[in-house]
Coordinates of C-alpha atoms in Angstrom, one line a residue:
M1 CA -38.6 24.0 -13.0
P2 CA -37.3 23.1 -9.5
F3 CA -34.8 20.6 -10.7
L4 CA -33.1 23.2 -12.9
E5 CA -33.1 25.8 -10.2
E6 CA -31.4 23.3 -7.8
I7 CA -28.8 22.6 -10.5
V8 CA -28.1 26.3 -11.0
E9 CA -27.7 26.8 -7.2
A10 CA -25.5 23.8 -6.8
V11 CA -23.1 24.8 -9.6
I12 CA -22.8 28.4 -8.3
S13 CA -22.0 27.1 -4.8
G14 CA -19.5 24.7 -6.2
N15 CA -21.1 21.7 -4.6
A16 CA -20.1 18.9 -6.9
Y17 CA -21.9 16.2 -5.0
K18 CA -25.2 18.1 -5.1
V19 CA -24.8 18.9 -8.8
K20 CA -24.4 15.2 -9.6
E21 CA -27.4 14.3 -7.4
E22 CA -29.6 17.0 -8.9
V23 CA -28.7 16.0 -12.5
Q24 CA -29.5 12.4 -11.8
R25 CA -32.9 13.5 -10.3
A26 CA -33.7 15.7 -13.3
L27 CA -32.9 12.9 -15.7
K28 CA -35.1 10.4 -13.8
A29 CA -37.9 13.0 -13.8
G30 CA -37.7 13.1 -17.6
V31 CA -36.0 16.5 -18.1
E32 CA -34.3 16.5 -21.4
P33 CA -30.5 16.6 -21.3
V34 CA -30.3 19.6 -23.6
R35 CA -32.5 21.6 -21.1
I36 CA -30.2 20.6 -18.3
I37 CA -27.3 22.1 -20.3
T38 CA -29.0 25.3 -21.6
E39 CA -31.3 26.1 -18.6
G40 CA -29.0 24.7 -15.9
F41 CA -25.3 24.7 -16.7
V42 CA -25.2 27.6 -19.1
R43 CA -27.4 29.8 -16.9
A44 CA -25.3 29.0 -13.9
M45 CA -22.1 29.9 -15.8
D46 CA -23.6 33.1 -17.0
I47 CA -24.2 34.1 -13.4
V48 CA -20.7 32.9 -12.4
S49 CA -19.1 34.9 -15.2
E50 CA -21.0 38.0 -14.2
K51 CA -19.9 37.7 -10.6
F52 CA -16.3 37.1 -11.8
E53 CA -16.3 40.2 -14.0
H54 CA -17.6 42.3 -11.0
N55 CA -14.9 40.9 -8.7
E56 CA -17.5 39.2 -6.5
I57 CA -15.7 35.9 -6.8
Y58 CA -12.1 35.0 -7.6
V59 CA -10.1 32.5 -9.6
T60 CA -10.2 29.9 -6.9
D61 CA -14.0 30.2 -6.7
L62 CA -14.1 29.8 -10.5
I63 CA -12.1 26.6 -10.4
I64 CA -14.3 25.1 -7.7
T65 CA -17.4 26.0 -9.7
A66 CA -15.9 24.6 -12.9
R67 CA -15.1 21.3 -11.1
A68 CA -18.7 21.0 -9.9
L69 CA -19.9 21.7 -13.4
H70 CA -17.6 19.1 -14.8
T71 CA -19.0 16.5 -12.4
G72 CA -22.5 17.3 -13.8
M73 CA -21.3 17.1 -17.4
K74 CA -20.0 13.6 -16.7
E75 CA -23.6 12.5 -16.0
L76 CA -24.7 13.8 -19.4
K77 CA -21.8 12.3 -21.4
P78 CA -23.8 9.1 -22.2
Y79 CA -26.6 11.2 -23.7
M80 CA -24.2 13.3 -25.7
V81 CA -22.6 10.2 -27.2
T82 CA -25.9 8.7 -28.2
G83 CA -26.9 11.9 -30.0
Q84 CA -29.7 12.9 -27.6
V85 CA -27.7 16.2 -27.2
Q86 CA -26.5 17.7 -30.4
P87 CA -23.3 19.7 -29.9
V88 CA -23.4 23.3 -31.0
G89 CA -19.8 23.0 -32.3
R90 CA -16.5 21.1 -31.9
A91 CA -13.4 22.6 -30.2
V92 CA -9.9 21.3 -30.0
I93 CA -8.0 22.8 -27.0
G94 CA -4.5 22.4 -25.7
T95 CA -1.6 24.2 -23.9
V96 CA 1.2 24.9 -26.5
Q97 CA 4.6 23.3 -26.6
G98 CA 7.0 24.3 -23.8
D99 CA 4.2 25.0 -21.3
I100 CA 2.7 22.5 -18.8
H101 CA 0.1 24.8 -17.1
D102 CA -3.5 23.6 -17.6
I103 CA -5.8 25.4 -15.2
G104 CA -7.0 28.0 -17.7
K105 CA -7.3 25.4 -20.4
N106 CA -9.3 23.1 -18.3
L107 CA -11.7 25.9 -17.3
V108 CA -12.3 26.8 -20.9
G109 CA -12.9 23.1 -21.8
I110 CA -15.4 22.7 -19.0
M111 CA -17.3 25.9 -19.9
L112 CA -17.4 24.9 -23.6
E113 CA -18.8 21.5 -22.7
A114 CA -21.4 23.2 -20.5
S115 CA -22.3 25.4 -23.4
G116 CA -23.0 22.4 -25.6
F117 CA -19.6 22.0 -27.4
E118 CA -17.8 18.8 -28.1
V119 CA -14.3 19.3 -26.7
I120 CA -11.2 17.4 -27.7
D121 CA -8.5 18.2 -25.1
L122 CA -4.9 17.5 -26.3
G123 CA -3.4 18.2 -22.9
V124 CA -0.2 20.3 -22.2
N125 CA 3.1 20.8 -24.0
V126 CA 1.4 20.1 -27.4
A127 CA 3.6 20.5 -30.5
P128 CA 2.3 22.4 -33.5
S129 CA 2.3 19.2 -35.6
A130 CA -0.1 17.6 -33.0
F131 CA -2.5 20.5 -33.3
V132 CA -2.4 20.2 -37.1
E133 CA -3.1 16.4 -36.8
A134 CA -6.1 17.1 -34.5
V135 CA -7.6 19.7 -36.9
I136 CA -7.3 17.2 -39.8
K137 CA -8.7 14.3 -37.7
H138 CA -11.5 16.1 -35.8
R139 CA -12.5 18.9 -38.1
P140 CA -13.3 21.4 -35.3
Q141 CA -14.8 24.8 -35.8
V142 CA -12.4 26.4 -33.3
L143 CA -8.9 25.7 -32.1
C144 CA -8.1 27.1 -28.6
L145 CA -4.4 27.6 -27.7
S146 CA -3.5 28.3 -24.1
A147 CA -0.2 29.4 -22.4
L148 CA 1.0 30.9 -19.1
L149 CA 4.7 31.4 -19.9
S150 CA 5.6 34.4 -22.1
S151 CA 8.4 32.4 -23.6
T152 CA 5.8 30.1 -25.2
R153 CA 4.1 32.9 -27.2
S154 CA 6.3 31.9 -30.1
A155 CA 4.9 28.3 -29.9
M156 CA 1.4 29.8 -30.5
A157 CA 2.6 31.7 -33.6
E158 CA 4.4 28.5 -34.8
T159 CA 1.1 26.5 -34.5
I160 CA -0.8 29.1 -36.5
R161 CA 2.0 29.0 -39.2
A162 CA 1.8 25.2 -39.2
L163 CA -1.9 25.4 -39.9
E164 CA -1.3 27.8 -42.8
E165 CA 1.5 25.6 -44.2
A166 CA -0.9 22.6 -44.1
G167 CA -3.6 24.6 -45.9
L168 CA -6.0 24.4 -42.9
R169 CA -6.0 27.9 -41.6
H170 CA -9.1 29.0 -43.4
K171 CA -11.0 25.9 -42.1
V172 CA -10.8 26.7 -38.4
K173 CA -11.0 29.7 -36.1
V174 CA -8.0 30.1 -33.7
V175 CA -8.6 31.6 -30.3
V176 CA -5.6 32.2 -28.0
G177 CA -5.6 33.0 -24.3
G178 CA -3.3 33.2 -21.3
T179 CA -1.4 35.6 -19.1
P180 CA 1.4 36.6 -21.5
L181 CA -1.0 37.8 -24.2
N182 CA -3.3 40.7 -25.2
A183 CA -5.5 41.5 -28.1
T184 CA -2.7 43.2 -30.0
L185 CA -0.3 40.3 -29.7
A186 CA -3.0 37.8 -30.6
A187 CA -3.8 39.8 -33.8
R188 CA -0.2 40.1 -34.7
M189 CA 0.4 36.3 -34.5
G190 CA -2.7 35.8 -36.8
A191 CA -5.3 34.6 -34.2
D192 CA -9.0 35.2 -34.8
G193 CA -9.6 36.1 -31.2
Y194 CA -8.1 36.6 -27.8
A195 CA -9.8 35.6 -24.5
P196 CA -8.2 37.0 -21.3
D197 CA -10.0 34.4 -19.2
A198 CA -12.3 31.4 -19.4
T199 CA -15.5 33.4 -18.8
S200 CA -14.9 35.5 -21.9
A201 CA -13.8 32.7 -24.1
V202 CA -17.2 31.0 -24.6
P203 CA -19.1 34.1 -26.0
L204 CA -16.2 35.0 -28.1
I205 CA -16.0 31.5 -29.6
K206 CA -19.8 31.4 -30.2
G207 CA -19.6 34.7 -32.0
L208 CA -16.7 33.5 -34.2
I209 CA -18.3 30.2 -35.3
G210 CA -21.7 31.9 -35.7
A211 CA -20.2 34.4 -38.1
D212 CA -18.4 31.6 -39.8
R213 CA -21.5 29.6 -40.3
Q214 CA -23.3 32.6 -41.8
R215 CA -20.4 33.1 -44.2
R216 CA -20.5 29.5 -45.3
V217 CA -24.3 29.7 -46.0
N218 CA -23.8 32.7 -48.2
L219 CA -21.0 31.2 -50.2
E220 CA -22.5 27.7 -50.4
P221 CA -24.8 28.4 -53.5
T222 CA -21.8 29.0 -55.7
T223 CA -21.3 25.2 -55.8
L224 CA -24.6 24.9 -57.7
I225 CA -22.8 26.2 -60.7
K226 CA -20.6 23.2 -60.6
A227 CA -23.4 20.9 -59.6
L228 CA -25.0 21.3 -63.1
E229 CA -23.1 22.2 -66.2
R230 CA -24.6 25.0 -68.3
D231 CA -25.4 22.7 -71.2
S232 CA -27.2 20.3 -69.0
L233 CA -29.2 23.1 -67.3
E234 CA -30.3 24.4 -70.7
E235 CA -31.3 20.8 -71.7
L236 CA -33.3 20.5 -68.5
Q237 CA -35.0 23.8 -69.3
R238 CA -35.9 22.8 -72.8
S239 CA -37.3 19.4 -71.6
F240 CA -39.4 21.0 -68.9
R241 CA -40.7 23.6 -71.4
H242 CA -41.6 20.9 -73.9
L243 CA -43.2 18.6 -71.3
I244 CA -45.1 21.2 -69.2
G245 CA -45.1 24.4 -71.3
L246 CA -43.5 26.4 -68.4
E247 CA -40.1 28.0 -67.9
I248 CA -37.8 27.2 -65.0
V249 CA -34.8 29.2 -63.7
I250 CA -32.4 28.2 -60.9
V251 CA -31.2 31.1 -58.7
D252 CA -28.8 31.3 -55.7
A253 CA -29.7 32.5 -52.3
R254 CA -29.3 36.1 -53.4
G255 CA -31.5 35.7 -56.4
N256 CA -28.7 35.7 -58.9
P257 CA -29.6 33.3 -61.9
L258 CA -27.4 30.3 -62.2
S259 CA -29.1 29.1 -65.4
P260 CA -30.2 31.0 -68.6
L261 CA -33.4 33.0 -68.1
G262 CA -35.0 31.7 -71.3
G263 CA -38.6 32.9 -71.6
F264 CA -39.2 33.4 -67.9
L265 CA -39.1 37.2 -68.1
E266 CA -41.7 37.3 -70.9
C267 CA -44.2 37.9 -68.0
S268 CA -43.0 41.5 -68.0
H269 CA -44.5 42.0 -71.4
Y270 CA -48.0 41.4 -69.9
C271 CA -47.2 43.6 -66.9
Q272 CA -46.5 46.5 -69.3
L273 CA -49.7 46.2 -71.3
G274 CA -51.9 48.9 -69.9
G275 CA -54.7 47.4 -68.0
A276 CA -53.7 43.9 -69.0
S277 CA -54.5 41.6 -66.1
V278 CA -56.1 38.4 -65.0
K279 CA -59.1 38.3 -62.8
P280 CA -58.8 35.2 -60.7
S281 CA -61.9 33.4 -59.5
S282 CA -62.7 34.3 -55.9
S283 CA -62.0 30.8 -54.6
R284 CA -58.4 31.0 -55.9
E285 CA -57.3 34.5 -55.1
E286 CA -55.0 33.4 -52.2
L287 CA -52.9 30.7 -53.6
T288 CA -50.5 30.7 -50.6
T289 CA -53.3 29.1 -48.6
Y290 CA -52.6 26.0 -50.6
V291 CA -48.9 25.7 -49.7
G292 CA -49.5 22.5 -47.8
S293 CA -50.8 20.9 -51.0
Y294 CA -47.9 22.2 -53.1
R295 CA -45.1 20.0 -51.6
G296 CA -43.5 23.0 -49.8
A297 CA -43.5 25.3 -52.9
F298 CA -44.6 28.9 -52.7
V299 CA -47.3 29.6 -55.4
Y300 CA -48.2 33.2 -56.0
R301 CA -49.3 35.7 -58.7
C302 CA -47.1 38.2 -60.4
P303 CA -48.3 41.9 -60.9
A304 CA -50.0 40.8 -64.2
G305 CA -52.0 38.1 -62.3
L306 CA -50.0 35.2 -63.7
V307 CA -49.1 32.3 -61.5
E308 CA -45.5 31.8 -60.5
I309 CA -43.9 29.0 -58.4
S310 CA -40.8 29.3 -56.2
Y311 CA -39.4 26.0 -54.8
P312 CA -36.7 26.6 -52.2
L313 CA -33.4 24.8 -52.2
A314 CA -32.1 24.3 -48.7
N315 CA -29.7 22.0 -46.8
E316 CA -28.8 21.7 -43.2
D317 CA -26.9 25.0 -43.2
G318 CA -29.9 27.0 -44.6
P319 CA -31.2 28.2 -47.9
I320 CA -28.8 27.9 -50.9
G321 CA -31.1 28.9 -53.7
A322 CA -34.5 28.3 -55.4
I323 CA -36.1 26.9 -58.5
L324 CA -38.5 29.5 -60.2
C325 CA -41.2 28.2 -62.5
G326 CA -43.8 30.1 -64.5
H327 CA -45.9 31.5 -65.9
C328 CA -49.4 30.0 -66.1
L329 CA -53.1 30.6 -65.5
L330 CA -55.5 28.5 -63.5
V331 CA -58.7 27.0 -64.8
G332 CA -61.5 29.6 -64.1
D333 CA -59.3 32.7 -64.5
E334 CA -60.8 35.4 -66.6
L335 CA -58.4 36.6 -69.4
E336 CA -58.2 40.2 -70.5
K337 CA -56.0 41.5 -73.3
L338 CA -53.9 38.3 -73.4
D339 CA -52.9 36.5 -76.6
G340 CA -53.8 33.0 -75.4
K341 CA -50.2 31.7 -75.3
I342 CA -50.2 31.3 -71.5
P343 CA -50.7 27.7 -70.3
V344 CA -53.8 27.0 -68.3
L345 CA -53.5 24.5 -65.4
S346 CA -55.9 22.9 -63.1
L347 CA -55.1 22.7 -59.3
T348 CA -54.4 19.0 -59.9
D349 CA -51.9 19.9 -62.6
L350 CA -50.4 22.6 -60.4
E351 CA -49.8 20.1 -57.6
A352 CA -48.2 17.7 -60.1
V353 CA -45.9 20.4 -61.3
C354 CA -44.9 21.2 -57.7
G355 CA -44.3 17.5 -57.1
L356 CA -41.9 17.4 -60.1
L357 CA -40.1 20.6 -58.8
S358 CA -39.8 18.9 -55.4
F359 CA -38.2 15.9 -57.0
M360 CA -35.8 18.1 -59.0
A361 CA -34.9 20.1 -55.9
G362 CA -34.1 17.0 -54.0
Q363 CA -31.8 15.8 -56.7
I364 CA -30.0 19.1 -57.0
I365 CA -29.5 19.4 -53.3
Q366 CA -28.1 15.8 -53.1
L367 CA -25.8 16.5 -56.1
N368 CA -24.8 19.8 -54.5
S369 CA -24.1 18.1 -51.1
A370 CA -22.1 15.3 -52.8
L371 CA -19.9 17.9 -54.7
V372 CA -19.4 19.9 -51.6
S373 CA -18.3 16.8 -49.7
C374 CA -16.0 15.8 -52.5
K375 CA -14.5 19.2 -52.5
E376 CA -13.9 19.1 -48.7
L377 CA -12.4 15.7 -48.9
E378 CA -10.1 16.8 -51.7
E379 CA -9.0 19.8 -49.7
E380 CA -8.4 17.6 -46.6
R381 CA -6.5 15.2 -48.8
N382 CA -4.3 17.9 -50.2
S383 CA -3.8 19.4 -46.7
F384 CA -2.9 16.0 -45.3
I385 CA -0.5 15.3 -48.2
H386 CA 1.1 18.8 -47.6
F387 CA 1.3 18.0 -43.9
L388 CA 3.0 14.6 -44.6
K389 CA 5.5 16.3 -46.9
K390 CA 6.3 18.9 -44.2
Q391 CA 6.7 16.1 -41.7
H392 CA 9.0 14.3 -44.1
Q393 CA 11.1 17.4 -44.5
L394 CA 11.4 17.8 -40.8
E395 CA 12.4 14.1 -40.4
Q396 CA 15.0 14.6 -43.1
A397 CA 16.3 17.8 -41.4
L398 CA 16.5 15.8 -38.1
K399 CA 18.5 13.1 -39.8
D400 CA 20.8 15.7 -41.3
A401 CA 21.2 17.3 -37.9
E402 CA 22.0 13.9 -36.3
F403 CA 24.6 13.2 -39.0
K404 CA 26.2 16.6 -38.5
A405 CA 26.2 16.0 -34.8
L406 CA 27.9 12.6 -35.4
Q407 CA 30.5 14.4 -37.6
S408 CA 31.0 17.1 -34.9
Q409 CA 31.9 14.4 -32.4
V410 CA 35.2 13.8 -34.2
N411 CA 36.6 17.1 -33.0
P412 CA 35.6 16.6 -29.3
H413 CA 37.3 13.2 -29.3
F414 CA 40.4 14.6 -30.7
L415 CA 40.3 17.4 -28.2
F416 CA 39.7 15.0 -25.3
N417 CA 42.7 12.9 -26.3
T418 CA 44.8 16.0 -26.7
L419 CA 43.8 17.3 -23.2
N420 CA 44.6 13.9 -21.7
A421 CA 48.0 14.0 -23.4
I422 CA 48.7 17.5 -22.0
S423 CA 47.6 16.3 -18.6
R424 CA 50.0 13.4 -18.6
L425 CA 52.8 15.6 -19.9
A426 CA 52.2 18.1 -17.1
L427 CA 52.3 15.3 -14.6
L428 CA 55.6 14.0 -15.9
E429 CA 57.0 17.5 -15.8
G430 CA 55.8 18.0 -12.2
A431 CA 53.2 20.7 -13.1
H432 CA 50.6 19.3 -10.8
T433 CA 48.3 22.4 -10.9
T434 CA 48.3 22.4 -14.7
E435 CA 47.6 18.6 -14.7
K436 CA 44.6 19.1 -12.4
M437 CA 43.3 22.1 -14.4
V438 CA 43.5 20.3 -17.7
G439 CA 41.8 17.2 -16.2
A440 CA 39.0 19.3 -14.7
L441 CA 38.4 20.9 -18.1
A442 CA 38.4 17.5 -19.9
R443 CA 35.9 16.1 -17.4
L444 CA 33.7 19.2 -17.7
M445 CA 33.6 19.0 -21.5
R446 CA 32.9 15.3 -21.5
Y447 CA 30.1 15.7 -19.0
T448 CA 28.3 18.5 -21.0
L449 CA 28.6 16.5 -24.2
Y450 CA 27.6 13.0 -23.1
R451 CA 25.3 13.5 -20.1
L452 CA 23.1 16.4 -21.3
K453 CA 20.1 14.2 -21.7
G454 CA 18.3 12.4 -18.9
L455 CA 18.7 12.5 -15.1
V456 CA 22.0 12.3 -13.1
T457 CA 22.7 12.0 -9.4
L458 CA 23.4 15.1 -7.4
R459 CA 26.8 13.6 -6.7
E460 CA 27.7 13.6 -10.4
E461 CA 26.4 17.1 -10.9
L462 CA 28.3 18.3 -7.9
G463 CA 31.5 16.8 -9.2
V464 CA 31.2 19.0 -12.4
V465 CA 30.5 22.0 -10.2
Q466 CA 33.7 21.3 -8.2
D467 CA 35.7 21.0 -11.5
Y468 CA 34.3 24.3 -12.7
L469 CA 35.0 26.0 -9.4
F470 CA 38.6 24.6 -9.4
I471 CA 39.2 26.2 -12.9
Q472 CA 37.8 29.5 -11.8
Q473 CA 39.7 29.5 -8.5
T474 CA 42.8 28.9 -10.4
R475 CA 42.0 32.0 -12.5
F476 CA 41.0 34.3 -9.6
S477 CA 43.3 32.8 -6.9
D478 CA 42.1 33.9 -3.5
R479 CA 39.3 36.2 -4.9
L480 CA 36.9 33.2 -5.1
I481 CA 36.1 31.0 -2.2
S482 CA 33.5 28.2 -2.2
E483 CA 31.8 26.3 0.6
I484 CA 29.7 23.2 0.0
E485 CA 27.4 21.6 2.6
I486 CA 25.3 18.7 1.2
E487 CA 23.6 16.1 3.4
P488 CA 24.9 12.6 2.4
Q489 CA 21.5 11.1 1.6
V490 CA 20.8 14.0 -0.8
L491 CA 23.8 13.1 -3.0
E492 CA 21.8 10.2 -4.4
A493 CA 18.9 12.4 -5.5
R494 CA 18.3 12.6 -9.3
L495 CA 17.9 15.8 -11.2
P496 CA 18.3 17.0 -14.8
C497 CA 21.9 17.3 -16.0
M498 CA 23.4 20.9 -16.0
V499 CA 21.2 22.4 -13.3
L500 CA 23.7 23.4 -10.7
Q501 CA 26.6 24.4 -13.0
P502 CA 24.8 27.2 -14.9
L503 CA 23.6 28.7 -11.6
V504 CA 27.1 28.6 -10.1
E505 CA 28.5 30.1 -13.4
N506 CA 26.0 32.9 -13.2
A507 CA 27.1 33.6 -9.6
V508 CA 30.8 33.7 -10.6
I509 CA 30.5 35.7 -13.8
H510 CA 27.8 38.2 -12.9
G511 CA 28.0 38.2 -9.1
L512 CA 31.6 37.9 -8.0
E513 CA 33.8 38.7 -11.0
P514 CA 32.9 42.4 -11.0
L515 CA 34.1 42.7 -7.3
K516 CA 37.8 43.5 -6.9
E517 CA 37.9 41.9 -3.5
G518 CA 36.0 38.7 -4.8
G519 CA 33.5 36.8 -2.7
I520 CA 32.2 33.5 -1.5
I521 CA 29.8 31.0 -3.1
Y522 CA 27.8 28.8 -0.7
I523 CA 26.2 25.5 -2.0
K524 CA 23.9 23.8 0.4
G525 CA 21.6 20.8 0.1
R526 CA 19.2 19.1 2.5
L527 CA 16.2 16.8 2.5
V528 CA 12.9 18.2 3.8
G529 CA 10.2 15.4 3.8
S530 CA 10.2 14.1 0.2
Q531 CA 11.6 17.3 -1.3
V532 CA 15.2 18.2 -2.0
H533 CA 16.1 21.8 -1.1
L534 CA 19.2 23.3 -2.7
E535 CA 20.6 26.8 -2.3
I536 CA 23.3 28.6 -4.3
R537 CA 24.2 31.8 -2.6
D538 CA 26.9 34.3 -3.4
T539 CA 28.1 37.5 -1.7
G540 CA 28.3 39.3 -5.1
V541 CA 26.9 42.5 -6.6
G542 CA 23.3 41.2 -6.6
I543 CA 20.7 41.4 -9.3
P544 CA 18.9 44.7 -10.1
D545 CA 15.1 44.8 -9.6
E546 CA 14.4 45.2 -13.3
K547 CA 16.5 42.2 -14.2
Q548 CA 14.8 40.1 -11.6
K549 CA 11.4 41.0 -13.2
E550 CA 12.8 40.0 -16.6
I551 CA 13.9 36.7 -15.2
F552 CA 10.5 35.9 -13.7
D553 CA 8.7 37.1 -16.9
L554 CA 11.2 34.8 -18.9
E555 CA 12.1 37.8 -21.1
I556 CA 15.9 37.6 -21.1
S557 CA 18.2 39.4 -23.5
R558 CA 21.9 39.0 -24.2
S559 CA 24.3 40.9 -22.0
G560 CA 27.2 40.5 -24.3
K561 CA 29.3 39.1 -21.5
G562 CA 29.8 35.5 -20.7
Q563 CA 26.6 33.6 -20.4
L564 CA 23.2 35.0 -21.2
T565 CA 22.2 37.2 -18.3
G566 CA 19.7 35.2 -16.3
L567 CA 19.3 32.6 -19.0
G568 CA 20.9 30.0 -16.9
I569 CA 18.2 30.5 -14.3
V570 CA 15.4 30.3 -16.9
N571 CA 16.8 27.2 -18.5
V572 CA 17.2 25.5 -15.1
Y573 CA 13.6 26.2 -14.3
R574 CA 12.3 24.9 -17.6
R575 CA 14.4 21.7 -17.3
L576 CA 13.1 21.1 -13.8
Q577 CA 9.5 21.7 -15.0
H578 CA 10.0 19.3 -17.9
Y579 CA 10.8 16.5 -15.5
F580 CA 9.0 17.3 -12.3
G581 CA 6.0 19.5 -13.5
A582 CA 4.3 21.4 -10.7
E583 CA 6.2 19.6 -8.0
C584 CA 9.3 21.8 -8.5
A585 CA 10.0 25.4 -7.6
L586 CA 12.7 28.0 -8.2
N587 CA 13.0 31.2 -6.1
V588 CA 15.4 34.1 -6.5
H589 CA 16.2 36.5 -3.7
S590 CA 18.6 39.3 -4.4
Q591 CA 19.5 42.8 -3.4
P592 CA 22.0 45.0 -5.2
G593 CA 25.2 45.0 -3.3
A594 CA 24.1 42.2 -0.9
G595 CA 24.4 39.1 -3.1
T596 CA 22.0 36.6 -4.6
S597 CA 20.3 33.4 -3.3
I598 CA 18.7 30.9 -5.6
Q599 CA 16.7 28.2 -4.0
L600 CA 15.6 25.0 -5.8
T601 CA 13.0 22.5 -4.7
F602 CA 12.2 19.2 -6.4
P603 CA 11.1 15.6 -5.5
F604 CA 13.6 13.3 -4.0
I605 CA 14.0 10.5 -6.6
K606 CA 16.8 7.9 -6.3
E607 CA 16.0 5.8 -9.5
E608 CA 16.0 7.0 -13.1
F609 CA 12.5 7.4 -14.6
S610 CA 11.4 8.1 -18.1
K611 CA 9.6 11.4 -18.8
G612 CA 6.2 10.4 -20.4

C-alpha cells in the first residue's frame, strides 16, 4: 500500500514532518491504525535496526529516526486510548536512581510503542520504591531499567531486590541496559535479560513476555482444581449420569483428569471385545461435519464406534482444559456384540447434550476466571501490604537517623565553643597565628556541618577554600603557594556546597604533598556567556593514566591516605549533575610529573532555586 511505503521511507529518513503527514493521510484513507504500526513503524524500525547492526547508520541517526517515529506515534495515540489498537503488552521504563541520562531509555520507549506496547515512562533518577509502586499500579509484563553511569549498577540490583522483597519479582520480567553492563553482570544482579542497545531490546522483550504467556497458559488449568471441589465434581457427575445416562470427566490442557473417571473408561471393555463394533449409518459416519450444530463441541467415535463428546474450556489466554462426555450410540447405528446398556441418542438429543455442556463450560470458565482474579488481587494485596511495611520500616529508620543526627550535634556545638575559647585565649596571649588557625578550623567545620545542603555563592565557597589553604600553608610553610583569580561578577554565582574544597584538597594531598619542594595551586574563575568556568590547577605529581580512566569510569577505590583517591572529583561531578543536569561539565587534564588541571562548567545562577 503506497501510504505505508511512504511512512516507512519517512521514518527511515528521519523526516518527522513527513511521517506526521503520511500517517494523517493513511488514517483519512481508512488504513487501520494497527496496520500503520505493524506494516509501517515496525517494518521501518526493523530496517533501521539492521542498518545499525551493520554500522550503516550511527547513534545520532538512530535518535533522529526515533524522534520521527515518536511524532507518528503521537498521531495514533487517540486510537490506542479508545481501544482501536490493542497493545501487545505493557512496559514500565525508567533510568535508575543516581543517573539522569535518558537518551537510551527514550529510544527504547519509542521503539516499544512503535511495536505496539503501552509504555509508562517514569523518567530519570527513579528510586527503587518508585519502580515497585509502578509495578503494583500498572501491572506491566516487563520492567526496563536503564543506566549510563557504572556507579548506578548497584541501583539496578537494589531495584530488583526491592521487587523481590515486595513479592512482585515473579510477576514481571526485568530487562536492564546501558553502557556499564553486560550479559554476565545482568544475570548476576538477577535480571531476566540484557539489551546492549535499543534495537536489540524490543525482540528480547517480545521473546521474554511471549515465553511468559506460554508458561501462564500451561499452568492456568491447575486453578480448575480449586474452581470445583472434588465432592461437588462427583455430585455433578452423578446428576449428569442420572439425567442423561452419560459420564462426564473434566481434564486439564495436558489431558490429566481433574475429576474422578467414573464409568467413562468402560468404553475400553467394548474395544477389547474381538470384533465388537458399531456400524454407523452412512449418513452419520462423519460426525465432525456437524460441529457447527454442536455448539462448538467436538463429536467423534471411539475405536469401538461409540460416540464421544469433547467440549473445550478456553479463556483469553488459550485452552485450559476440556469436558469429556460419553459414551452413546446414535439412532440408526447397527449394534454388534453389545449388551444394550449403551444409551441411544437422536441428533436432536445430541445437540441438546452439547448445549448443556456449553452452559457448564461457560460456568466453569467464569468461576475459574473469578478465582484467578481473586488470587491475583490477593497476591497484589499481600505485595502492597509488604511494600507498605517496608516503607514504614524505612521511614522509621530515617526518623532514627534524624534523631541520632540531632544527638550528634551536641558534640560539634561543644567543639565549636571550645575552639572559640581557644581562639580568644590565643588572641589574649598574643599568639595571632594560632588564633587565625583555630578560627579557620572552626569556620570550616561549621560550614561543612550546616551548609552541606542546597546552593551557596561562590564567594562563600571560596572563603572555605581560603580557610583550608591557610591551615595547610601553616602546616607546610613555604612549600604550598596559592594564587586565586576570580572575576568579581562570578563571586555571586551559585553552586552546590563543597564543590571547590574537595578538589583543592585532592590537589594538596595527592598532587603537592608528595613533592619535597612543594608547589603552587591556581584557582581561576570567569564568566563565558551564561556559563561559569572554574579551573583548579596544581604543579604537583599529576594523575597516572590508569587512575584517570578509573575516575571517568567512576570506579574509585580507597587509597588508604587522606581522602578517597579521585572520589572528590566524582562526588563533585555528581553534585553538579544533580543540580544542573546536562548543562554542567567536568574535565580532567593531567600528566605524570606535570600537574593536574580540573575544569568545571555550570550555568551562572544568582538566585537560589529548588531542585525539582
